[in-house]
Every structure is written in C-alpha cells, then in structure tokens.
Amino acid sequence: MKLKCQKCAKPATFHITDIEHGKPLEYHFCEEHARRHLAPSAEEQAEQQLAGKFSKDSPALGGALKTEPSAADRRVCPICNISFLEFRNTGRLGCPYDYEVFRDELMPLLESIHEDTRHAGKTPRRAPRNTEQQTALIQLRNDLNRAVAAEDYEAAAKIRDQIKAIEQEQSARRTAPS
Amino acid sequence: MNIDDLTRTSGEWLRGTGPESDIVMCSRIRLARNLADFPFTNRAGRREKNEIEAAVAASIEQGKIELFVQDVNNLSNLDRQFLFERQLISRELRDAEGPRGVAFSPTEDVSVMINEEDHLRIQVMHSGLSLGSVWDRINYIDDRLEERLDYAFSPRLGYLTACPTNVGTGIRVGVLVHLPALVQTKQIEKVFRALQKINLAVRGLYGEGTQASGDFYQISNQQTLGKSEQDLIRNLSEVVPQIIQYERGARQALVGEQRRQYLHDQVSRAYGVLKTAHTISSEETMLLLSSVRMGINLGLIDDLEIPIVNELFIHTQPAHLQKIQGRILETDERNVARASYLRNRLSNGRHDPKNDG
C-alpha cells in the first residue's frame, strides 16, 4: 500500500533518507512537503525555532530541535500516526489518544504550563463512551484516507462498512433510554 | 438570516449596558471541545472535516438550538474578514483552509466555530462585567451540543484539546476593557506586568496590543487544568475591579482641576475631527473614538451615546465599510467612505447628511 505524506493527506511521492549523526532517518513526503523539507523558507525555520520552546519549557523533554531525535521523539501514535517530534515542531497533537501514547512526555509539560496535572472542572453529562470504539474509529478513518489515496477502492469500501457499523451501534445506544 | 442581514444590526455585546460598562466593554468565555471519534483538526482530511461540520450542524438542528449555521469555506475573503471584524470568527478560522464553519445566535452573543484549532470553539459574549451570565449561557449551549455529540474527555485530564495549553476545562475567561487613561498616563505597562505575574494574558481588540486598537485590551486566564471553571471565573472577577479602579483613578487625575481643560480640548478635537473629516484611516478613527468614548463617560460630551460609539469601532473596519457600501473599496476609497459614514452617524440629524458633500 502506498504511503501517505507525513505532513498532509496527499500520497507520499518522495522518499528521503537523511543521515543524521551517522544514522539514517527516513521521510515520506508529497512533492510540496519534500521541497519544504529540503529547502525550508526563513519563515518556516523561525517557526520551528518558536515551536522549540515546548522543549525548553520542560527539561524532561530533552534538548533542542537541532539535536538527534531521541527515542521519545520517534515514538508514533498508532491511531493518528503523529510522532512526538511532529508535536514538538507544531505544538499540536494529532488525536485525543495522544494524551495516552505520549503520557510520560506530556505530564511534565502539563505540570509546567498549568502547575497541575489533574482535571478539576466540568464533566460531560453523558458518561464517556467506550474509548476502544472511539480510537478504533479514528484509526479506521486514517486507514480509509490511505486506501483512497492509494486508489485501493476495494479496501476503502470494506473500511467504510466497518466505520458505519460502529457508528450505527453508537447512535443506537445514544437514542436508547438511559 | 444571512451575512448581509448583519450589516443592519450590531451584536448584543456592543449595547454598552451591564455593570461597569463604561470600562468593561464585554465579558467573554470560550470553550474548546473535540469530537472523540475524529483526529484533531490539523490531522483531519477534507472528508473528516466535512463529517465533523455535518455532525455539529446536525446536533444544532436536531437539538433545535437557536443558532444560524454558516459555512465559512465557500465565503468570499470579504465576508470572512467581515465575520472576523465582528468577533464571530477568529483570525485562525478566517485564514484556514478546507471545510469549516461558524454557528451564531441572532443577537450574536453565541458563536460556535467548527474546525478551528479544535473541532468546536464555543464563544459567548455579553455586554459589561457579566461573567456569571456568560458562564450560565455557555454552559447551557455546551450541554445542549453534547446531547448529540461525543466529546473527547478523560476523567484525569478533562476535555482533550489539540494544544496541551487548553486541556482540562478548555476554557478561556476574558474581559474586553477600555483603558485610555492608563495608556495616556503611561501606567498601562505597569498594569500588564502585574497581570502577567498572576498568569493572566493581555491582548488587543483584534489580538494585537497597540493603541491603534482603540485602547481596548482583552485580559484572560492562561491556566486551564487543575482548577474548576468557577474558580477561574472567580480569579478573573476578583482582578477586574482593581483594573477598573486604576483606570478610574487615572481618569480622575486627567480631569483634575489643572488638567481638565487639556483633556476637554483633546476630547472635543477628537469629536470634531470625526464629525467633519472627509478622509480618515482606520487607525486614526480608533484613536479618536477612544478619546470620544472616554469623554462621554466623563461627562465632557453629552449629545452622543455609548452604544453608537461602540458600534462605530466595529462598523468603521475595512470589511464592514465595504459590506455597507456593497462593493470592494481600495484603501483610499475606504478612507473617504469611512469619513462619510462617521459624519452621517455623528450628525445627530442636526443637518442633512446630503449637504456634507
């Protein structure tokens, strides 16, 4: 199956291997993001440095962006495929499940931003649902995007049926008297 | 209801009523919410964003929540700028790409942005220092939306947001305050530093913090995790009266015995220019309106009402002028149109606007 660009939903048509500190690092990009990766504009470089403040805020997150990505940086969310390094670069997480996946890295960051790591406010009126189903849906939607990008419509149709089945189950439970 | 209808009205938050409304233009709360079944907006594809927009629109329709849903993606640049100037959408939503929208109430006190940094950004604004009523309203809207939407929520971390700076309550509690006297007496920096020390953020009317934004400043909380919504509202509610007191003190110093005539002169000249100019920039308009607004509150101008001045701050912005005129205007044309609009609105019917030429 064809890979999706690491930065956007387009298919990855450029596969770049950078040698950083003697180790190969693979990137998969669409044309535009490959160009940006190889020749980032001054503005993007400034942006990256700004985003680097997240790492400075929290000693637990380790060194600056220019250094070799640590093991934590390379960890990838199995649900939305974002790496921790991508989060550090943009300051944005990819899906709700990231708070679980990157828990060890995020907790010190939350402590330094909010001086607290435990919610003390409002709770949704309805009990939170089956989180397995929620993350399964995000993952299936991701798979669907890839299947469509790869023009594998047979797989896409199957994934769509799976999504529909979970959604129907959920809406049936929602309308059922509690 | 459509966007063009808005040119004939103005938001409830500009009414100039409510406690301390001479200094507190409005109180504002926003809540960040995400749907549990989707990646955050920055990782969502076009199809997913469409589904999110449709799910939110359906929850509003089926829940019979009185909000008008407006698609933003297919709007012209002018209409997007218009919604931004009205504070119904953020800079980020204005400039983003892909499926996104906004739902707002007829009085414009509620706005729900869809596919902003978070899937939902719910905002409520009321005139004056009225954070209690703002919270009641936004809490109600949040509950109504949640009847048909599954929010991303964890018992430990609260509402899960795309940026960890918003996680927990997802709340930003703020007031928009008019502080011309603190600016003029050069005490404003001191106040900002004091606010930053207690973890409050200060921004200008449209984000930037310059005098060109009419001496308006938004003061809001930064912490969102570990404190309840009520605690965060209380924190801000306790600080705002002190800022009001500083501003009143500075105003009294400006109208003190020796200096009264200078302030009166400044206010009257500002009013005079606004009533008679034939071309005027947005920056100068904001600066002069700010003087006039303070002048009214100090009793130095008695033939103009605060709600009209509040409205002029918004209606003299570039996109508003173009919507009112019904056509695209270049900067020079806008400055002429702005001056003409101001002369009309400030003439108080004492003379025929047609004679203004």
Coordinates of C-alpha atoms in Angstrom, one line a residue:
Chain A
M1 CA 0.0 0.0 0.0
K2 CA 1.2 3.5 -0.9
L3 CA 2.4 5.7 2.0
K4 CA 0.7 9.0 2.9
C5 CA 2.8 12.1 3.2
Q6 CA 4.0 12.6 6.8
K7 CA 2.8 16.3 6.8
C8 CA -0.5 16.1 5.0
A9 CA -3.1 13.8 3.5
K10 CA -1.5 13.6 0.0
P11 CA 0.2 10.4 -1.2
A12 CA 3.9 10.4 -0.5
T13 CA 5.8 10.5 -3.8
F14 CA 9.2 11.4 -2.3
H15 CA 11.2 9.1 -0.1
I16 CA 14.1 10.9 1.5
T17 CA 16.8 9.3 3.7
D18 CA 18.8 11.8 5.7
I19 CA 21.9 10.8 7.5
E20 CA 21.8 12.5 10.9
H21 CA 24.6 11.7 13.4
G22 CA 25.6 8.7 11.4
K23 CA 22.1 7.2 11.4
P24 CA 19.7 7.0 8.5
L25 CA 16.3 8.7 9.0
E26 CA 13.5 8.1 6.5
Y27 CA 10.9 10.7 5.5
H28 CA 7.9 10.2 3.2
F29 CA 6.5 13.4 1.7
C30 CA 4.3 14.7 -1.1
E31 CA 6.0 17.0 -3.6
E32 CA 5.3 20.2 -1.7
H33 CA 6.5 19.0 1.7
A34 CA 9.5 17.3 0.2
R35 CA 10.5 20.7 -1.2
R36 CA 9.9 22.4 2.1
H37 CA 11.9 19.7 3.9
L38 CA 14.9 20.1 1.6
A39 CA 14.8 23.9 1.5
P40 CA 12.7 25.3 4.3
S41 CA 12.0 29.0 4.0
A42 CA 13.3 31.5 6.5
E43 CA 9.8 31.8 7.9
E44 CA 9.4 28.1 8.5
Q45 CA 12.8 27.9 10.2
A46 CA 11.7 30.7 12.5
E47 CA 8.5 28.9 13.2
Q48 CA 10.4 25.7 14.1
Q49 CA 12.6 27.6 16.5
L50 CA 9.5 29.1 18.1
A51 CA 7.9 25.7 18.4
G52 CA 11.1 24.5 20.1
K53 CA 10.0 26.5 23.2
F54 CA 8.0 23.5 24.1
S55 CA 11.1 21.6 24.7
K56 CA 12.7 24.3 26.7
D57 CA 9.7 24.7 28.9
S58 CA 10.2 21.2 30.1
P59 CA 13.6 19.7 30.9
A60 CA 12.0 16.2 30.7
L61 CA 11.5 16.7 27.0
G62 CA 15.2 16.9 26.4
G63 CA 17.4 19.0 24.1
A64 CA 16.8 21.4 21.2
L65 CA 15.4 20.6 17.8
K66 CA 18.7 20.5 16.0
T67 CA 20.0 17.6 18.0
E68 CA 19.3 14.0 17.1
P69 CA 15.7 13.0 17.8
S70 CA 15.5 10.9 21.0
A71 CA 13.7 7.6 21.3
A72 CA 10.7 9.6 22.7
D73 CA 10.7 11.9 19.7
R74 CA 10.4 8.9 17.3
R75 CA 7.5 7.3 19.2
V76 CA 4.5 7.3 16.9
C77 CA 0.8 7.2 17.9
P78 CA -0.7 4.0 16.4
I79 CA -4.1 5.8 16.0
C80 CA -3.2 9.0 14.2
N81 CA 0.4 8.3 13.2
I82 CA 1.8 11.6 14.6
S83 CA 5.3 11.3 16.0
F84 CA 6.2 13.1 19.2
L85 CA 8.8 15.1 17.2
E86 CA 6.0 16.4 15.0
F87 CA 4.1 17.5 18.0
R88 CA 7.2 19.3 19.3
N89 CA 7.6 21.0 16.0
T90 CA 4.0 22.2 15.7
G91 CA 2.7 22.3 19.2
R92 CA -0.4 20.5 18.1
L93 CA -1.3 16.9 18.9
G94 CA -3.0 14.6 16.3
C95 CA -5.8 12.9 18.2
P96 CA -7.3 12.5 21.7
Y97 CA -5.4 9.2 22.1
D98 CA -2.1 11.0 22.0
Y99 CA -2.6 12.0 25.6
E100 CA -2.2 8.3 26.4
V101 CA 0.5 7.4 23.9
F102 CA 2.8 10.4 24.9
R103 CA 1.7 10.4 28.5
D104 CA 5.2 10.2 30.0
E105 CA 6.4 13.1 27.9
L106 CA 3.3 15.2 28.2
M107 CA 2.8 15.1 32.0
P108 CA 5.9 17.2 32.8
L109 CA 4.8 19.7 30.1
L110 CA 1.3 20.0 31.6
E111 CA 2.9 20.5 35.0
S112 CA 5.0 23.4 33.7
I113 CA 2.1 25.0 31.8
H114 CA -0.7 24.6 34.3
E115 CA 1.1 23.8 37.5
D116 CA -1.3 20.8 37.8
T117 CA -2.0 17.5 36.0
R118 CA -5.5 16.7 37.2
H119 CA -8.8 18.0 35.8
A120 CA -11.0 19.7 38.4
G121 CA -13.8 21.1 36.3
K122 CA -16.9 20.2 34.4
T123 CA -17.7 16.6 33.3
P124 CA -19.8 15.9 30.3
R125 CA -23.4 15.0 31.3
R126 CA -23.3 11.7 29.5
A127 CA -20.7 9.2 30.6
P128 CA -17.7 8.9 28.3
R129 CA -18.3 6.1 25.9
N130 CA -16.3 3.0 25.0
T131 CA -12.9 4.6 24.3
E132 CA -11.8 1.5 22.4
Q133 CA -14.5 2.2 19.8
Q134 CA -13.6 5.9 19.7
T135 CA -9.9 5.2 18.9
A136 CA -10.9 2.4 16.5
L137 CA -12.9 4.9 14.6
I138 CA -10.0 7.4 14.3
Q139 CA -7.7 4.6 13.1
L140 CA -10.3 3.3 10.6
R141 CA -10.7 6.8 9.2
N142 CA -7.0 7.1 8.9
D143 CA -6.9 3.7 7.0
L144 CA -9.7 4.9 4.8
N145 CA -7.8 8.0 3.8
R146 CA -4.7 5.9 2.9
A147 CA -6.8 3.4 0.9
V148 CA -8.4 6.2 -1.1
A149 CA -5.1 7.9 -1.7
A150 CA -3.7 4.5 -2.9
E151 CA -6.8 4.1 -5.1
D152 CA -7.5 0.8 -3.4
Y153 CA -11.2 1.2 -3.5
E154 CA -12.0 -2.4 -2.5
A155 CA -10.2 -2.0 0.8
A156 CA -11.8 1.5 1.1
A157 CA -15.3 0.1 0.8
K158 CA -14.6 -2.5 3.5
I159 CA -13.2 0.1 5.9
R160 CA -16.2 2.3 5.2
D161 CA -18.6 -0.6 6.1
Q162 CA -16.6 -1.1 9.4
I163 CA -16.9 2.6 10.2
K164 CA -20.7 2.6 9.5
A165 CA -21.2 -0.5 11.7
I166 CA -19.5 1.2 14.7
E167 CA -21.3 4.5 14.1
Q168 CA -24.7 2.7 13.9
E169 CA -24.0 0.8 17.1
Q170 CA -23.2 4.1 18.8
S171 CA -26.1 6.0 17.7
A172 CA -28.4 3.2 18.6
R173 CA -27.1 3.3 22.2
R174 CA -27.3 7.1 22.2
T175 CA -31.0 7.1 21.4
A176 CA -31.8 4.2 23.8
P177 CA -33.3 5.3 27.1
S178 CA -30.6 5.5 29.8
Chain B
M1 CA -30.8 35.1 8.3
N2 CA -27.7 35.6 6.2
I3 CA -24.5 37.6 6.4
D4 CA -25.8 40.7 4.6
D5 CA -28.5 41.0 7.3
L6 CA -25.8 41.6 9.8
T7 CA -24.8 44.9 8.2
R8 CA -28.0 46.4 9.5
T9 CA -27.5 45.3 13.1
S10 CA -24.8 45.0 15.7
G11 CA -24.0 42.5 18.4
E12 CA -25.6 42.4 21.8
W13 CA -22.2 42.8 23.4
L14 CA -21.9 46.4 22.0
R15 CA -25.1 47.6 23.8
G16 CA -23.0 49.4 26.4
T17 CA -25.2 48.0 29.3
G18 CA -24.4 45.9 32.3
P19 CA -22.1 46.5 35.3
E20 CA -19.1 48.8 34.8
S21 CA -19.8 49.0 31.1
D22 CA -18.0 52.4 30.8
I23 CA -14.8 50.5 31.2
V24 CA -15.7 46.8 30.6
M25 CA -16.9 46.7 27.0
C26 CA -17.9 43.0 27.3
S27 CA -17.2 39.7 29.1
R28 CA -16.3 36.7 27.0
I29 CA -15.9 32.9 27.7
R30 CA -14.8 30.3 25.2
L31 CA -14.7 26.5 25.5
A32 CA -12.6 24.2 23.4
R33 CA -14.2 20.9 22.5
N34 CA -13.3 18.0 20.3
L35 CA -15.3 15.0 18.9
A36 CA -14.0 11.7 20.3
D37 CA -14.2 9.8 17.0
F38 CA -12.0 12.1 14.9
P39 CA -8.4 13.1 14.7
F40 CA -7.8 16.8 15.7
T41 CA -8.4 19.4 13.0
N42 CA -4.8 19.7 12.0
R43 CA -4.6 15.9 11.2
A44 CA -8.1 15.6 9.7
G45 CA -8.5 15.3 6.0
R46 CA -11.2 17.1 3.9
R47 CA -13.6 14.2 4.2
E48 CA -13.3 14.1 8.0
K49 CA -13.6 17.9 8.3
N50 CA -16.8 17.6 6.2
E51 CA -18.2 14.9 8.6
I52 CA -17.3 17.0 11.6
E53 CA -19.0 20.1 10.2
A54 CA -22.1 18.0 9.3
A55 CA -22.2 16.3 12.8
V56 CA -22.1 19.7 14.5
A57 CA -24.7 21.2 12.2
A58 CA -27.0 18.2 12.8
S59 CA -26.7 18.4 16.5
I60 CA -27.7 22.1 16.3
E61 CA -30.6 21.3 14.0
Q62 CA -31.9 18.2 15.8
G63 CA -31.4 19.8 19.2
K64 CA -33.3 22.9 18.0
I65 CA -30.6 25.1 19.3
E66 CA -31.2 28.6 18.1
L67 CA -28.1 29.1 16.0
F68 CA -27.6 30.0 12.4
V69 CA -25.1 27.7 10.7
Q70 CA -22.8 29.5 8.2
D71 CA -20.3 27.6 6.0
V72 CA -17.0 29.6 6.0
N73 CA -15.0 27.7 3.4
N74 CA -17.1 28.9 0.5
L75 CA -17.4 32.5 1.6
S76 CA -15.6 35.4 -0.2
N77 CA -12.5 36.9 1.5
L78 CA -14.6 40.0 2.2
D79 CA -17.3 38.0 4.1
R80 CA -14.7 36.1 6.1
Q81 CA -13.0 39.4 7.1
F82 CA -16.4 40.8 8.0
L83 CA -17.2 37.9 10.4
F84 CA -13.7 38.3 11.9
E85 CA -14.2 42.1 12.5
R86 CA -17.5 41.3 14.2
Q87 CA -15.6 38.8 16.6
L88 CA -17.8 36.0 15.3
I89 CA -14.7 34.1 14.0
S90 CA -11.1 34.0 14.9
R91 CA -8.1 35.0 12.8
E92 CA -7.2 31.3 12.6
L93 CA -10.6 30.3 11.2
R94 CA -10.6 33.2 8.8
D95 CA -7.2 32.2 7.3
A96 CA -7.5 28.4 7.5
E97 CA -8.3 26.1 4.5
G98 CA -10.7 23.3 4.0
P99 CA -14.2 22.7 5.3
R100 CA -15.0 24.9 8.3
G101 CA -17.9 26.9 9.6
V102 CA -19.5 29.0 12.3
A103 CA -22.9 28.9 14.0
F104 CA -24.1 32.0 15.7
S105 CA -27.2 33.3 17.5
P106 CA -29.4 36.1 16.2
T107 CA -28.1 38.5 18.9
E108 CA -24.5 37.4 18.2
D109 CA -24.0 36.6 21.8
V110 CA -23.1 32.9 20.9
S111 CA -20.7 31.8 18.2
V112 CA -19.6 28.2 17.7
M113 CA -16.6 27.8 15.4
I114 CA -16.3 24.5 13.6
N115 CA -12.9 23.0 12.6
E116 CA -10.8 25.7 14.2
E117 CA -7.7 24.5 16.1
D118 CA -10.2 22.4 18.0
H119 CA -13.3 20.8 16.4
L120 CA -15.5 23.2 18.3
R121 CA -14.7 26.6 19.8
I122 CA -17.8 27.8 21.6
Q123 CA -17.9 31.5 22.5
V124 CA -20.3 33.7 24.4
M125 CA -20.0 37.5 24.8
H126 CA -22.2 39.7 26.9
S127 CA -22.0 43.5 27.5
G128 CA -20.4 44.8 30.7
L129 CA -18.8 42.8 33.5
S130 CA -21.1 39.9 33.5
L131 CA -19.1 36.7 33.6
G132 CA -21.7 34.9 35.7
S133 CA -24.4 35.2 33.0
V134 CA -21.9 34.4 30.3
W135 CA -21.0 31.2 32.0
D136 CA -24.6 30.2 32.5
R137 CA -25.3 30.7 28.8
I138 CA -22.2 28.9 27.5
N139 CA -22.6 26.0 30.0
Y140 CA -26.2 25.6 28.6
I141 CA -25.1 25.7 25.0
D142 CA -22.3 23.2 25.7
D143 CA -24.7 20.8 27.4
R144 CA -27.2 21.1 24.5
L145 CA -24.5 20.4 21.9
E146 CA -23.2 17.5 24.0
E147 CA -26.6 15.8 23.9
R148 CA -25.8 14.7 20.4
L149 CA -22.0 14.9 20.2
D150 CA -19.4 12.7 21.8
Y151 CA -16.7 14.9 23.3
A152 CA -13.1 13.7 23.7
F153 CA -12.9 13.6 27.5
S154 CA -10.7 11.8 30.1
P155 CA -11.6 11.8 33.8
R156 CA -8.0 12.5 34.6
L157 CA -7.2 15.3 32.1
G158 CA -10.7 16.6 31.3
Y159 CA -11.6 17.8 27.8
L160 CA -8.8 16.8 25.4
T161 CA -7.6 19.6 23.1
A162 CA -5.2 19.8 20.1
C163 CA -2.9 22.0 22.1
P164 CA -2.0 21.0 25.7
T165 CA -2.2 24.6 26.8
N166 CA -6.1 24.3 26.6
V167 CA -6.6 20.8 28.1
G168 CA -8.8 20.3 31.1
T169 CA -11.6 22.8 31.2
G170 CA -10.8 24.1 27.7
I171 CA -11.9 27.4 29.0
R172 CA -10.7 30.9 28.3
V173 CA -12.4 33.5 30.5
G174 CA -11.9 37.1 29.5
V175 CA -13.0 40.7 29.6
L176 CA -12.5 43.4 27.0
V177 CA -11.6 46.6 28.8
H178 CA -11.3 50.2 27.6
L179 CA -8.2 51.7 29.3
P180 CA -7.5 55.1 27.6
A181 CA -6.5 56.9 30.7
L182 CA -4.0 54.3 31.8
V183 CA -2.5 54.4 28.3
Q184 CA -2.3 58.2 28.3
T185 CA -0.8 58.4 31.8
K186 CA 1.7 55.7 30.7
Q187 CA 0.8 53.4 33.5
I188 CA -0.5 50.6 31.2
E189 CA 2.8 48.7 31.1
K190 CA 2.9 48.5 34.8
V191 CA -0.6 47.0 34.9
F192 CA 0.3 44.5 32.2
R193 CA 3.4 43.4 34.1
A194 CA 1.3 42.9 37.3
L195 CA -1.3 40.8 35.4
Q196 CA 1.4 38.7 33.8
K197 CA 2.8 37.9 37.2
I198 CA -0.5 36.4 38.2
N199 CA -0.7 34.3 35.0
L200 CA -3.2 36.5 33.1
A201 CA -2.7 37.2 29.4
V202 CA -3.2 40.6 27.8
R203 CA -4.1 41.1 24.1
G204 CA -5.5 43.9 21.9
L205 CA -9.1 44.1 20.5
Y206 CA -8.1 42.0 17.4
G207 CA -5.2 40.2 19.1
E208 CA -2.5 42.9 18.7
G209 CA -1.7 45.1 21.6
T210 CA -1.3 48.6 20.1
Q211 CA -3.1 51.9 20.7
A212 CA -4.4 51.5 17.1
S213 CA -6.9 49.1 18.5
G214 CA -8.6 51.9 20.4
D215 CA -7.1 51.4 23.8
F216 CA -9.1 48.1 24.1
Y217 CA -7.4 45.2 25.8
Q218 CA -8.5 41.6 26.4
I219 CA -7.5 40.2 29.7
S220 CA -7.9 36.4 30.2
N221 CA -6.7 33.3 32.1
Q222 CA -4.0 31.0 30.8
Q223 CA -4.3 28.1 33.1
T224 CA -7.0 25.5 32.1
L225 CA -6.1 22.4 34.1
G226 CA -6.4 21.8 37.8
K227 CA -9.0 24.5 38.6
S228 CA -12.7 24.4 38.0
E229 CA -14.5 26.8 35.6
Q230 CA -16.0 28.6 38.6
D231 CA -12.5 29.1 40.2
L232 CA -11.1 30.5 37.0
I233 CA -14.1 32.9 36.6
R234 CA -13.7 33.9 40.2
N235 CA -10.0 34.6 39.8
L236 CA -10.6 37.0 36.9
S237 CA -13.7 38.5 38.6
E238 CA -11.5 39.5 41.6
V239 CA -8.8 41.1 39.5
V240 CA -11.0 43.2 37.1
P241 CA -12.4 45.6 39.8
Q242 CA -8.8 46.5 40.6
I243 CA -8.1 47.4 37.0
I244 CA -11.3 49.4 36.8
Q245 CA -10.2 51.2 39.9
Y246 CA -6.8 52.1 38.4
E247 CA -8.4 53.3 35.2
R248 CA -10.9 55.4 37.2
G249 CA -8.1 56.9 39.2
A250 CA -6.1 57.8 36.1
R251 CA -9.3 59.4 34.6
Q252 CA -9.8 61.4 37.7
A253 CA -6.2 62.6 37.5
L254 CA -6.8 63.6 33.9
V255 CA -9.9 65.7 34.8
G256 CA -8.3 67.1 37.9
E257 CA -8.5 70.8 38.4
Q258 CA -5.4 72.0 36.5
R259 CA -5.6 69.5 33.6
R260 CA -9.4 69.4 32.9
Q261 CA -9.2 71.9 30.1
Y262 CA -6.5 70.0 28.3
L263 CA -8.5 66.7 28.4
H264 CA -11.7 68.6 27.4
D265 CA -9.8 70.1 24.5
Q266 CA -8.4 66.7 23.4
V267 CA -11.8 65.1 23.6
S268 CA -13.6 67.9 21.7
R269 CA -11.0 68.0 19.0
A270 CA -11.3 64.2 18.5
Y271 CA -15.1 64.5 18.3
G272 CA -14.7 67.5 15.9
V273 CA -12.4 65.6 13.5
L274 CA -14.7 62.5 13.5
K275 CA -17.7 64.7 12.7
T276 CA -16.1 66.7 9.9
A277 CA -13.2 64.8 8.3
H278 CA -13.5 63.8 4.6
T279 CA -10.9 61.1 4.6
I280 CA -9.7 59.2 7.6
S281 CA -7.7 56.0 8.3
S282 CA -8.8 53.1 10.4
E283 CA -6.0 53.8 12.9
E284 CA -6.9 57.5 13.4
T285 CA -10.6 56.6 13.7
M286 CA -9.9 54.1 16.5
L287 CA -7.6 56.6 18.3
L288 CA -10.2 59.4 18.2
L289 CA -13.2 57.2 19.0
S290 CA -11.3 56.1 22.1
S291 CA -11.0 59.7 23.2
V292 CA -14.6 60.4 22.5
R293 CA -15.7 57.3 24.4
M294 CA -13.8 58.4 27.5
G295 CA -15.2 61.9 27.0
I296 CA -18.8 60.7 27.1
N297 CA -18.1 58.6 30.3
L298 CA -16.5 61.7 32.0
G299 CA -19.5 63.9 31.0
L300 CA -17.4 66.0 28.6
I301 CA -19.7 65.1 25.7
D302 CA -23.4 65.0 26.3
D303 CA -25.0 64.6 22.9
L304 CA -23.7 61.1 21.9
E305 CA -24.5 57.7 23.3
I306 CA -22.0 55.0 24.2
P307 CA -23.7 52.2 22.1
I308 CA -23.2 54.3 19.0
V309 CA -19.5 54.8 19.7
N310 CA -19.1 51.1 20.5
E311 CA -20.8 50.2 17.2
L312 CA -18.6 52.7 15.3
F313 CA -15.4 50.9 16.4
I314 CA -16.7 47.8 14.5
H315 CA -18.6 49.4 11.7
T316 CA -15.7 51.5 10.5
Q317 CA -13.5 48.5 10.0
P318 CA -12.5 47.8 6.3
A319 CA -14.8 44.8 5.6
H320 CA -17.8 46.5 7.3
L321 CA -17.5 49.6 5.2
Q322 CA -17.3 47.5 2.0
K323 CA -20.3 45.4 3.1
I324 CA -22.3 48.6 3.9
Q325 CA -21.3 50.1 0.6
G326 CA -21.9 46.9 -1.2
R327 CA -18.7 46.9 -3.2
I328 CA -14.9 46.4 -3.0
L329 CA -13.1 49.5 -2.0
E330 CA -9.3 50.3 -2.2
T331 CA -7.6 51.9 0.9
D332 CA -8.1 55.5 -0.4
E333 CA -11.7 54.9 -1.2
R334 CA -12.3 53.3 2.2
N335 CA -10.8 56.3 4.0
V336 CA -13.3 58.5 2.1
A337 CA -16.2 56.1 2.8
R338 CA -15.2 55.8 6.5
A339 CA -15.2 59.6 6.9
S340 CA -18.6 59.9 5.2
Y341 CA -20.1 57.1 7.3
L342 CA -18.8 58.8 10.5
R343 CA -20.2 62.2 9.5
N344 CA -23.6 60.6 8.9
R345 CA -23.7 58.7 12.1
L346 CA -22.4 61.6 14.3
S347 CA -24.5 64.3 12.7
N348 CA -27.4 63.5 15.1
G349 CA -29.9 64.7 12.5
R350 CA -29.0 68.3 13.1
H351 CA -28.2 68.7 9.5
D352 CA -28.9 66.9 6.2
P353 CA -26.1 64.4 5.6
K354 CA -26.5 65.1 1.8
N355 CA -25.1 68.6 2.3
D356 CA -21.9 67.1 3.6
G357 CA -20.7 66.6 0.0

